């Protein structure tokens, strides 16, 4: 390693103290920071037998706005080296080989260009309790709960954090204090990687650009899969361009006395993920897990994205996008919101069980949607890859995903075989029953008799979207695809029918705002409790949820072709939620999509009016060949009046308490209308 930066003092982490000189780069060194190496990691890599000399980290060739941002963070974080990523395969391969030589990842020899990372067991999921928005006004971000803010856990090491059920807020002054405890010198002994990336097709009308600075080569490799990254993005940036500034550090400067588990540096005691929308900036410290470190994903695409969308009149949503074609060759596009680990990827990659139907994937997690000049809502997938949950994914539940991850994939926290294949719960029971030797995500020998799971419940695959055999031909269209329907859904074991349709846009907004779901492993919540997850965005709102509802309501304007809105529930169980699943799900979900398809064509012969919305008429829903009993069919579509009256009371209490005086009147109007309709049953 080169000598570390010396004699640095920071009076204010938000103020720049100097500018780059015109001749910043000189033979690979920076005149402004003489001890900082500015050279390609490819040329410095001792693992490989090549020396890439054509790529120069010429800081003066960068737009001034980017150079200023990098300078500011170099002075604070004090890296030993800086590497500007060009996004090439050569660079990607070199970084993977470097990670392999460090023991941070391992090559999966039986899979083409696939790799496995095992994290510190304390760094395995998004940390919602340590994630917050920093704005000048608290009410911009979260409403004041009726009973006041709950006290933040003192073990979080976050001063004056305001916590609510719909997000966390911190003042700029308190954030500056927290950053002063974390950032100075946080990259000592490490390389700062500069990642230029685009969310959405490069140059697209709705696409946005980010610059992430990170000291994690694992993040660089993952960002190359998940975003459009590299020189092509830099070429689109001018001195006048705006971009989202993203800073990430694992929070372990070198040398360190901290125990590094699995060669996965992290600092869970000091982890925080801060969003500064008034500065177009994200700062993540202490975690390497993808949801906390791949800052283009939830942090940019949803939290800051939703704020940009409100300002500019569009939507940034936690939604899959799929194309569906009927046997007659008519194609439509549907966007669908589900909480994390509730089946978005399975639905986006659905293999229809009904002959003649075809489903193609545009995206499995995030949708940016904007009305065009003709009043048509159009959606893009801002991502470039899939960051999917592994457990439960199999050739039965999602054969498309299994094909997608066979090559060019980075797996995290799954089990593996001695010869270099992967395993997780629900993937292949034969591997277990035949007694094949497995090594768990914790690095321990594992058999079917082991008391701990082989793979972590939130273990992930990171795979290129281009690998998907049913990727839609329009998935890279910068104008997006036309949306005919929006679906909301979650894990509701009791009371909520398989599918119903909103009466109108306002009713649909209410359905999205009142979503609930059983908690999953994608965040740190424990147990199977039913949680409110409005719009499947509860962990990802960038601004006050009441204003978010108002923004959705404001989109319904004359001349616009408003999509129909539906709610689905694959997870209803028999015996009032205590038994087995009533609906087979997976490929059979095409039967629900078929009904939705017909309703987007205003086929009134297949629906009936109920207090909660339009539902399938008896015998109009294709259930042939499923072998469902009449009793199960009736329970799938049944509406229990008492359940729904209690549900409405609980929803009202939720808004009263958590959204308080920010709740739009339209929400209360919908509650009263549904209650009135039930009174007439």
XYZ file of C-alpha atoms in Angstrom:
681
model
C 0.000 0.000 0.000
C 1.107 3.568 -0.610
C 1.522 5.993 2.253
C -1.712 7.205 3.698
C -2.841 10.815 3.301
C -1.322 13.081 5.938
C -2.187 16.270 7.743
C -5.902 16.251 6.881
C -8.368 18.133 9.022
C -12.036 18.647 8.185
C -13.876 21.570 9.737
C -17.117 20.876 7.905
C -17.920 17.624 6.127
C -20.278 19.396 3.740
C -17.885 22.158 2.621
C -15.222 21.816 -0.061
C -11.934 23.453 0.917
C -10.090 23.405 -2.413
C -10.427 22.699 -6.091
C -8.491 20.350 -8.310
C -5.635 22.011 -10.134
C -5.696 21.901 -13.911
C -2.948 19.315 -14.051
C -4.316 17.001 -11.402
C -3.000 13.774 -12.901
C 0.685 13.365 -13.454
C 2.030 9.925 -14.247
C -0.721 8.298 -12.277
C -0.456 10.592 -9.252
C -2.569 13.525 -8.137
C -0.809 16.869 -7.653
C -3.497 18.000 -5.212
C -3.075 14.818 -3.119
C 0.515 13.648 -3.800
C 0.233 10.481 -1.711
C -2.929 9.322 -3.487
C -2.418 6.895 -6.364
C -4.620 7.618 -9.359
C -4.138 4.517 -11.445
C -6.163 1.694 -12.874
C -6.698 -1.247 -10.569
C -6.070 -3.371 -13.649
C -2.502 -2.156 -13.936
C -1.929 -2.660 -10.226
C -3.450 -6.140 -10.005
C -0.763 -8.715 -9.290
C -3.182 -11.633 -9.741
C -3.544 -11.226 -13.500
C -0.948 -11.687 -16.185
C -1.836 -8.566 -18.137
C -1.218 -4.877 -17.681
C -3.893 -2.544 -18.981
C -2.199 0.744 -19.881
C -4.774 2.223 -22.269
C -7.171 3.295 -19.519
C -6.006 6.328 -17.543
C -7.724 7.727 -14.456
C -7.466 11.281 -15.757
C -9.331 13.390 -13.230
C -9.106 16.520 -15.389
C -11.138 14.817 -18.121
C -14.133 14.504 -15.787
C -16.880 17.123 -15.699
C -16.107 19.685 -13.008
C -19.173 18.757 -10.946
C -17.968 15.157 -10.664
C -14.379 16.200 -9.995
C -15.520 18.502 -7.214
C -17.582 15.727 -5.618
C -14.723 13.223 -5.759
C -12.309 15.806 -4.335
C -14.643 16.552 -1.440
C -14.920 12.886 -0.482
C -11.216 12.107 -0.980
C -10.388 14.756 1.595
C -12.828 13.281 4.101
C -12.505 9.520 3.491
C -8.728 9.504 2.797
C -8.442 6.488 0.453
C -5.024 5.215 -0.545
C -6.009 4.796 -4.186
C -8.734 5.898 -6.544
C -10.022 3.890 -9.494
C -12.511 5.308 -11.993
C -14.558 2.386 -13.275
C -14.886 1.966 -17.037
C -17.446 -0.859 -16.825
C -15.469 -3.198 -19.070
C -15.475 -6.988 -18.827
C -11.719 -6.805 -18.354
C -12.150 -4.619 -15.290
C -14.964 -6.810 -13.925
C -12.865 -9.962 -14.297
C -9.860 -8.339 -12.641
C -11.907 -7.240 -9.648
C -13.437 -10.694 -9.225
C -10.006 -12.294 -9.346
C -8.747 -9.789 -6.789
C -11.682 -10.580 -4.485
C -10.965 -14.285 -4.952
C -7.287 -13.857 -4.074
C -8.314 -11.927 -0.937
C -10.641 -14.728 0.134
C -13.712 -12.457 -0.127
C -15.473 -14.578 -2.756
C -15.023 -18.003 -4.277
C -15.384 -19.264 -7.820
C -18.172 -21.772 -8.419
C -16.328 -24.145 -10.723
C -19.385 -26.031 -11.985
C -21.185 -22.838 -13.039
C -20.144 -20.503 -15.848
C -18.611 -17.291 -14.471
C -20.506 -17.609 -11.177
C -19.216 -16.551 -7.773
C -20.198 -16.903 -4.121
C -19.818 -14.336 -1.343
C -20.462 -15.142 2.315
C -21.120 -12.149 4.543
C -20.592 -11.438 8.178
C -23.694 -12.972 9.854
C -24.501 -9.510 11.233
C -24.764 -8.018 7.737
C -27.472 -9.949 5.905
C -30.433 -7.640 5.174
C -31.652 -4.079 4.863
C -31.493 -2.261 8.194
C -34.641 -0.166 8.244
C -34.016 1.016 11.792
C -30.743 2.623 10.654
C -32.104 4.067 7.401
C -33.397 7.633 7.372
C -34.110 10.760 5.349
C -32.420 14.055 6.238
C -34.354 17.219 5.323
C -34.658 20.726 6.723
C -38.253 20.028 7.807
C -39.365 16.811 9.494
C -42.872 17.086 8.062
C -41.451 16.888 4.539
C -40.342 13.352 5.325
C -42.717 11.924 7.924
C -45.917 13.072 9.577
C -45.920 13.467 13.344
C -47.724 10.414 14.789
C -50.807 11.201 16.832
C -49.240 9.688 19.957
C -45.815 11.160 19.220
C -42.601 9.641 17.980
C -41.355 6.394 19.410
C -37.939 6.488 21.005
C -35.092 5.312 18.842
C -33.143 2.349 20.132
C -30.073 3.857 21.887
C -27.942 1.003 20.578
C -28.375 2.436 17.073
C -25.773 5.120 17.831
C -27.881 7.705 15.971
C -28.551 11.000 17.754
C -32.066 12.471 17.765
C -33.400 10.056 15.163
C -37.166 10.534 14.736
C -38.761 7.127 14.082
C -42.223 6.367 12.754
C -43.972 3.407 11.160
C -43.539 5.113 7.778
C -39.918 6.162 7.910
C -37.197 7.802 9.948
C -35.986 11.414 9.920
C -32.892 13.243 11.097
C -32.044 16.935 11.028
C -29.072 18.193 8.963
C -27.307 19.269 12.156
C -27.616 15.833 13.750
C -26.556 14.144 10.504
C -23.425 16.284 10.357
C -22.560 15.125 13.866
C -23.121 11.472 12.922
C -21.018 11.791 9.779
C -18.195 13.369 11.781
C -18.090 10.175 13.885
C -17.893 7.907 10.849
C -16.508 9.344 7.647
C -13.119 10.931 8.422
C -10.482 8.406 7.356
C -13.028 5.651 6.721
C -11.301 4.547 3.493
C -7.717 4.578 4.781
C -5.799 1.635 3.380
C -8.470 1.046 0.739
C -9.245 2.036 -2.841
C -12.037 4.461 -3.641
C -13.886 3.194 -6.693
C -15.770 5.770 -8.769
C -18.852 4.163 -10.364
C -20.690 6.222 -13.007
C -24.053 4.594 -13.644
C -27.436 5.168 -15.244
C -30.783 4.149 -13.823
C -32.695 3.333 -16.970
C -31.406 3.116 -20.561
C -28.504 5.533 -21.051
C -29.844 8.804 -22.411
C -33.512 7.830 -21.905
C -36.103 10.550 -21.303
C -36.895 9.287 -17.795
C -33.428 7.867 -16.988
C -31.253 9.387 -14.261
C -27.494 9.284 -13.613
C -25.650 8.549 -10.378
C -22.026 8.536 -9.251
C -21.263 6.080 -6.460
C -17.994 6.246 -4.553
C -17.303 3.016 -2.673
C -14.439 1.175 -1.044
C -15.986 -2.231 -1.777
C -14.993 -4.081 -4.966
C -17.930 -6.446 -4.296
C -20.205 -3.427 -4.721
C -18.460 -2.468 -7.975
C -19.001 -5.942 -9.423
C -22.631 -6.042 -8.306
C -23.325 -2.538 -9.628
C -21.963 -3.582 -13.019
C -24.707 -6.217 -13.111
C -27.516 -4.147 -11.594
C -26.987 -0.869 -13.508
C -25.732 0.449 -16.843
C -22.272 1.398 -15.651
C -19.043 2.821 -17.044
C -17.555 5.060 -19.701
C -20.764 5.308 -21.757
C -22.430 6.970 -18.759
C -19.544 9.383 -18.174
C -19.761 10.465 -21.791
C -23.350 11.614 -21.180
C -22.426 13.904 -18.281
C -21.606 17.563 -18.856
C -20.697 20.331 -16.452
C -24.388 21.292 -16.386
C -25.676 17.761 -15.747
C -27.326 16.849 -12.481
C -26.565 13.506 -10.902
C -27.245 11.709 -7.633
C -24.164 11.662 -5.414
C -23.690 8.344 -3.637
C -21.034 7.592 -1.034
C -20.596 4.118 0.417
C -18.006 2.757 2.833
C -17.820 -0.566 4.623
C -16.593 1.456 7.585
C -13.419 -0.519 8.282
C -10.261 1.488 7.510
C -6.984 -0.436 7.358
C -5.124 -1.587 9.290
C -7.826 -2.712 11.708
C -8.047 -4.651 14.949
C -11.683 -5.529 14.190
C -12.350 -9.207 13.547
C -13.241 -9.628 9.862
C -15.591 -12.581 9.476
C -15.677 -14.350 6.092
C -13.344 -11.654 4.736
C -16.434 -9.417 4.698
C -15.599 -6.035 6.243
C -18.525 -4.245 7.847
C -19.284 -2.141 10.910
C -22.776 -3.122 12.079
C -22.589 -1.114 15.314
C -22.192 2.108 13.330
C -24.169 1.274 10.216
C -26.383 4.004 8.803
C -27.971 4.771 5.446
C -28.713 8.478 5.057
C -30.625 10.163 2.216
C -30.200 13.896 1.631
C -32.810 14.809 -1.017
C -32.103 18.537 -0.731
C -28.508 17.790 -1.787
C -29.308 14.911 -4.180
C -27.025 12.732 -2.078
C -26.966 9.313 -0.401
C -24.426 8.276 2.245
C -24.199 4.645 3.371
C -21.790 3.513 6.044
C -20.968 0.201 7.698
C -22.833 -2.400 5.606
C -21.855 -4.300 2.479
C -25.234 -6.019 1.986
C -26.720 -5.143 -1.408
C -29.848 -3.388 -0.172
C -27.637 -1.033 1.856
C -24.660 -0.684 -0.480
C -25.913 -0.885 -4.085
C -27.096 2.685 -3.827
C -28.754 2.786 -7.229
C -31.311 0.273 -6.028
C -33.689 1.081 -3.174
C -31.862 4.247 -2.058
C -31.809 6.037 -5.420
C -34.497 4.273 -7.466
C -37.159 4.404 -4.725
C -36.366 6.748 -1.838
C -34.829 9.625 -3.777
C -36.623 8.481 -6.914
C -40.031 8.964 -5.317
C -39.080 12.532 -4.373
C -37.903 13.295 -7.915
C -41.101 11.710 -9.239
C -43.295 13.920 -7.070
C -41.454 17.053 -8.235
C -41.529 16.059 -11.910
C -44.993 14.456 -12.102
C -44.241 10.726 -12.431
C -44.041 7.610 -10.227
C -41.092 5.645 -8.811
C -42.533 2.400 -7.473
C -41.600 -0.940 -5.915
C -43.139 -2.835 -8.828
C -42.407 -5.554 -11.350
C -43.303 -5.004 -15.008
C -44.455 -7.884 -17.231
C -45.809 -8.282 -20.707
C -48.690 -10.700 -21.206
C -49.920 -11.984 -24.575
C -53.200 -13.865 -24.985
C -53.777 -16.785 -27.399
C -55.025 -14.320 -30.026
C -51.710 -12.449 -29.995
C -52.923 -9.338 -28.137
C -50.247 -8.017 -25.756
C -50.591 -5.827 -22.677
C -48.248 -4.697 -19.921
C -48.934 -4.877 -16.192
C -47.086 -3.323 -13.249
C -47.416 -5.037 -9.859
C -46.397 -4.015 -6.338
C -45.555 -6.660 -3.739
C -43.446 -6.334 -0.589
C -39.945 -7.810 -0.747
C -39.868 -11.632 -0.838
C -43.576 -11.852 -1.728
C -43.222 -13.219 -5.239
C -42.405 -10.292 -7.538
C -39.650 -12.196 -9.321
C -41.770 -15.342 -9.623
C -44.610 -13.375 -11.206
C -42.331 -11.348 -13.480
C -40.851 -14.608 -14.786
C -44.056 -16.632 -14.738
C -44.314 -19.781 -16.859
C -48.050 -20.005 -17.690
C -49.796 -23.288 -16.953
C -52.594 -22.452 -19.405
C -51.716 -23.136 -23.065
C -51.606 -20.212 -25.475
C -50.660 -17.531 -22.953
C -47.179 -15.964 -22.857
C -45.513 -13.838 -20.181
C -42.355 -11.805 -20.771
C -40.289 -9.914 -18.219
C -39.462 -6.208 -18.331
C -38.358 -5.971 -14.682
C -38.876 -7.735 -11.355
C -38.498 -5.068 -8.677
C -38.697 -1.378 -9.585
C -40.757 0.621 -12.094
C -40.457 4.260 -13.098
C -43.716 5.349 -14.745
C -44.659 8.543 -16.530
C -47.610 9.665 -18.649
C -46.632 10.474 -22.227
C -48.020 13.354 -24.313
C -50.920 11.132 -25.419
C -51.994 10.401 -21.834
C -50.614 6.846 -21.789
C -48.781 5.711 -18.656
C -45.437 4.221 -19.717
C -42.950 2.346 -17.525
C -39.251 1.551 -17.621
C -37.223 -0.830 -15.514
C -34.439 1.447 -14.197
C -32.302 -1.564 -13.308
C -30.102 -3.778 -15.463
C -30.204 -6.993 -13.432
C -32.045 -9.109 -10.887
C -31.260 -9.098 -7.156
C -33.556 -11.940 -6.187
C -34.241 -14.020 -3.090
C -32.839 -17.554 -3.458
C -34.757 -19.751 -0.947
C -37.896 -21.142 -2.506
C -36.651 -20.589 -6.068
C -36.592 -23.855 -8.000
C -37.253 -25.421 -11.383
C -40.855 -25.829 -10.221
C -41.526 -22.401 -8.703
C -39.473 -20.326 -11.169
C -37.675 -22.229 -13.944
C -36.926 -18.945 -15.728
C -34.983 -17.603 -12.748
C -33.088 -20.892 -12.450
C -32.038 -20.573 -16.090
C -31.111 -16.908 -15.593
C -28.679 -17.608 -12.730
C -26.795 -20.457 -14.417
C -24.070 -18.072 -15.567
C -22.593 -14.612 -14.878
C -24.162 -14.499 -11.407
C -22.910 -13.438 -7.987
C -24.578 -15.414 -5.194
C -24.558 -14.201 -1.589
C -25.089 -16.344 1.520
C -26.207 -19.575 -0.164
C -24.796 -23.051 0.526
C -22.460 -24.768 -1.913
C -21.222 -28.217 -2.822
C -17.641 -29.403 -2.796
C -17.435 -29.257 -6.592
C -18.772 -25.714 -6.908
C -22.559 -25.712 -7.246
C -25.080 -23.768 -5.173
C -27.896 -24.907 -2.909
C -30.673 -23.301 -0.909
C -33.854 -24.444 0.766
C -36.530 -25.405 -1.724
C -34.160 -25.670 -4.681
C -33.504 -29.395 -5.141
C -34.595 -31.939 -2.549
C -32.638 -34.660 -4.365
C -29.335 -33.057 -3.401
C -30.302 -33.410 0.252
C -31.967 -36.815 0.073
C -28.971 -38.311 -1.733
C -26.725 -37.199 1.078
C -24.562 -34.844 -0.970
C -22.036 -32.954 1.149
C -22.936 -29.281 1.516
C -21.258 -26.316 3.137
C -23.696 -23.844 4.660
C -23.679 -20.069 4.306
C -21.896 -19.978 7.661
C -19.106 -22.182 6.294
C -20.161 -25.276 8.256
C -20.761 -28.836 7.079
C -24.477 -29.231 6.446
C -26.866 -32.174 6.096
C -30.644 -32.550 6.095
C -30.404 -33.215 9.852
C -28.730 -29.884 10.588
C -30.698 -27.571 12.852
C -29.807 -24.365 10.959
C -30.752 -23.579 7.342
C -28.193 -24.226 4.638
C -28.764 -20.811 3.071
C -29.723 -17.596 4.789
C -33.480 -16.848 4.344
C -32.507 -13.583 2.606
C -29.716 -15.057 0.486
C -29.566 -13.497 -2.958
C -28.613 -13.919 -6.580
C -27.351 -10.972 -8.610
C -27.765 -11.794 -12.301
C -27.868 -9.793 -15.559
C -31.350 -9.136 -16.958
C -30.002 -10.057 -20.380
C -29.610 -13.645 -19.132
C -33.380 -14.009 -18.757
C -34.755 -16.229 -21.544
C -38.107 -14.406 -21.521
C -36.768 -10.856 -21.300
C -39.203 -8.617 -23.150
C -38.075 -7.204 -26.494
C -39.013 -3.700 -25.262
C -37.239 -3.846 -21.910
C -34.535 -1.417 -23.079
C -36.986 0.963 -24.781
C -36.089 4.395 -23.348
C -39.710 5.536 -23.763
C -40.977 2.607 -21.664
C -43.871 0.196 -22.215
C -47.609 1.111 -22.010
C -49.228 0.052 -18.728
C -52.803 -1.270 -18.874
C -53.147 -2.447 -15.256
C -51.555 -1.989 -11.841
C -51.707 -4.781 -9.251
C -51.180 -4.584 -5.507
C -50.720 -7.638 -3.318
C -49.185 -9.106 -0.199
C -49.206 -12.092 2.116
C -52.674 -12.145 3.686
C -53.418 -15.573 5.201
C -56.966 -14.591 6.179
C -59.943 -12.641 4.878
C -58.647 -11.160 1.608
C -59.908 -12.792 -1.628
C -57.749 -14.021 -4.489
C -58.432 -11.001 -6.721
C -60.616 -7.911 -6.877
C -60.669 -4.700 -8.919
C -60.979 -1.097 -7.818
C -64.092 0.809 -8.904
C -62.012 3.800 -10.034
C -58.600 5.463 -9.668
C -59.351 6.982 -6.241
C -60.526 3.623 -4.936
C -57.362 2.049 -6.379
C -55.172 4.564 -4.567
C -56.963 3.628 -1.342
C -56.322 -0.088 -2.028
C -52.619 0.604 -2.485
C -52.452 2.842 0.575
C -54.081 0.221 2.833
C -51.966 -2.772 1.803
C -50.839 -5.167 4.507
C -48.548 -8.179 4.400
C -46.903 -10.763 6.585
C -43.335 -9.709 7.421
C -40.556 -11.382 5.404
C -36.813 -12.030 5.725
C -35.877 -9.159 3.392
C -35.559 -6.800 6.375
C -34.680 -7.275 10.023
C -38.260 -7.819 11.280
C -38.786 -11.115 13.057
C -41.829 -13.368 13.135
C -44.918 -13.682 10.981
C -46.750 -10.541 11.975
C -49.157 -8.718 9.641
C -47.678 -5.305 8.909
C -48.994 -2.338 7.004
C -46.986 -1.952 3.802
C -48.732 0.741 1.739
C -47.976 0.476 -1.986
C -45.282 -2.079 -0.949
C -43.262 1.099 -0.295
C -43.294 1.330 3.499
C -39.492 0.986 3.821
C -38.853 3.134 0.750
C -40.919 6.326 0.984
C -38.736 9.338 0.351
C -41.272 11.845 1.644
C -44.390 12.219 3.789
C -46.754 9.328 3.017
C -49.810 11.578 3.153
C -48.303 13.728 0.401
C -47.371 10.565 -1.477
C -51.071 9.561 -1.529
C -51.997 13.068 -2.668
C -49.477 12.769 -5.510
C -51.044 9.502 -6.698
C -54.506 11.062 -6.506
C -53.348 14.113 -8.488
C -52.346 12.010 -11.491
C -55.963 11.372 -12.509
C -56.421 14.119 -15.084
C -58.620 14.639 -18.112
C -57.171 13.154 -21.278
C -55.222 10.444 -19.507
C -55.801 6.729 -20.006
C -55.764 5.674 -16.351
C -54.780 2.022 -15.793
C -57.213 -0.224 -13.946
C -56.083 -1.153 -10.424
C -56.363 -4.626 -8.864
C -55.507 -6.382 -5.605
C -54.352 -10.015 -5.506
C -53.601 -12.427 -2.681
C -51.829 -15.701 -3.525
C -51.350 -16.517 0.163
C -54.813 -17.043 1.673
C -54.952 -20.129 3.887
C -57.748 -22.491 4.864
C -59.307 -22.594 8.333
C -59.286 -18.822 8.728
C -55.600 -18.511 8.011
C -54.425 -21.462 10.076
C -54.301 -24.199 7.432
C -52.611 -24.715 4.076
C -52.556 -22.366 1.099
C -55.824 -22.390 -0.826
C -54.301 -21.285 -4.133
C -51.498 -23.257 -5.886
C -49.810 -20.078 -7.161
C -46.719 -19.970 -9.387
C -47.635 -20.896 -12.994
C -51.323 -21.089 -12.081
C -51.319 -17.346 -11.422
C -51.811 -16.937 -15.167
C -55.500 -17.651 -14.448
C -55.689 -14.484 -12.356
C -53.790 -12.536 -15.004
C -56.229 -13.825 -17.627
C -59.166 -12.354 -15.667
C -57.296 -9.065 -15.230
C -56.503 -9.062 -18.959
C -60.203 -9.386 -19.776
C -61.116 -6.602 -17.369
C -58.607 -4.227 -19.028
C -60.739 -4.747 -22.145
C -63.845 -3.800 -20.113
C -65.375 -7.275 -20.345
C -68.301 -6.852 -17.956
C -69.447 -10.467 -18.356
C -66.691 -11.758 -16.054
C -67.219 -9.550 -13.000
C -69.711 -8.720 -10.290
C -69.898 -5.802 -7.897
C -69.063 -6.362 -4.212
C -68.467 -3.947 -1.325
C -64.681 -4.044 -1.845
C -64.678 -3.850 -5.659
C -65.355 -5.911 -8.768
C -64.736 -9.643 -8.302
C -64.946 -12.611 -10.691
C -68.458 -13.861 -11.395
C -69.169 -17.455 -10.443
C -67.984 -19.807 -13.196
C -66.261 -16.932 -15.071
C -62.867 -17.722 -13.580
C -60.859 -20.500 -15.227
C -60.231 -23.161 -12.554
C -60.215 -26.193 -14.881
C -57.683 -28.848 -14.000
C -56.701 -27.444 -10.621
C -58.523 -30.045 -8.579
C -59.687 -27.492 -6.026
C -62.607 -28.513 -3.837
C -65.774 -26.428 -3.926
C -65.144 -25.556 -0.309
C -61.684 -24.167 -1.088
C -62.969 -22.251 -4.103
C -65.678 -20.629 -2.007
C -63.160 -19.671 0.676
C -60.759 -18.205 -1.932
C -63.375 -15.684 -3.035
C -65.398 -15.299 0.153
C -65.968 -11.955 1.897
C -66.523 -12.113 5.620
C -68.429 -8.981 6.607
C -67.176 -8.924 10.194
C -63.552 -9.361 9.056
C -63.849 -6.426 6.693
C -65.579 -4.126 9.169
C -62.752 -4.784 11.618
C -60.252 -4.311 8.788
C -61.723 -0.887 7.968
C -61.568 0.153 11.622
C -57.938 -0.882 11.819
C -57.040 0.942 8.586
C -58.674 4.124 9.863
C -56.786 3.854 13.160
C -53.555 3.342 11.220
C -54.039 6.536 9.225
C -55.223 8.488 12.278
C -52.145 7.459 14.233
C -49.373 7.406 11.643
C -50.410 9.861 8.937
C -52.436 12.095 11.224
C -53.401 15.427 9.714
C -51.455 14.656 6.538
C -54.073 12.062 5.534
C -55.942 13.093 2.358
C -59.702 13.396 2.820
C -60.135 11.006 -0.126
C -58.794 8.148 2.047
C -61.506 8.722 4.663
C -64.101 9.059 1.895
C -63.160 5.630 0.581
C -63.313 4.083 4.056
C -66.815 5.486 4.526
C -67.950 4.310 1.074
C -66.805 0.739 1.666
C -68.448 0.694 5.078
C -71.689 1.963 3.538
C -71.608 -0.759 0.898
C -71.145 -3.442 3.551
C -74.089 -2.034 5.513
C -76.320 -2.835 2.534
C -75.189 -6.472 2.294
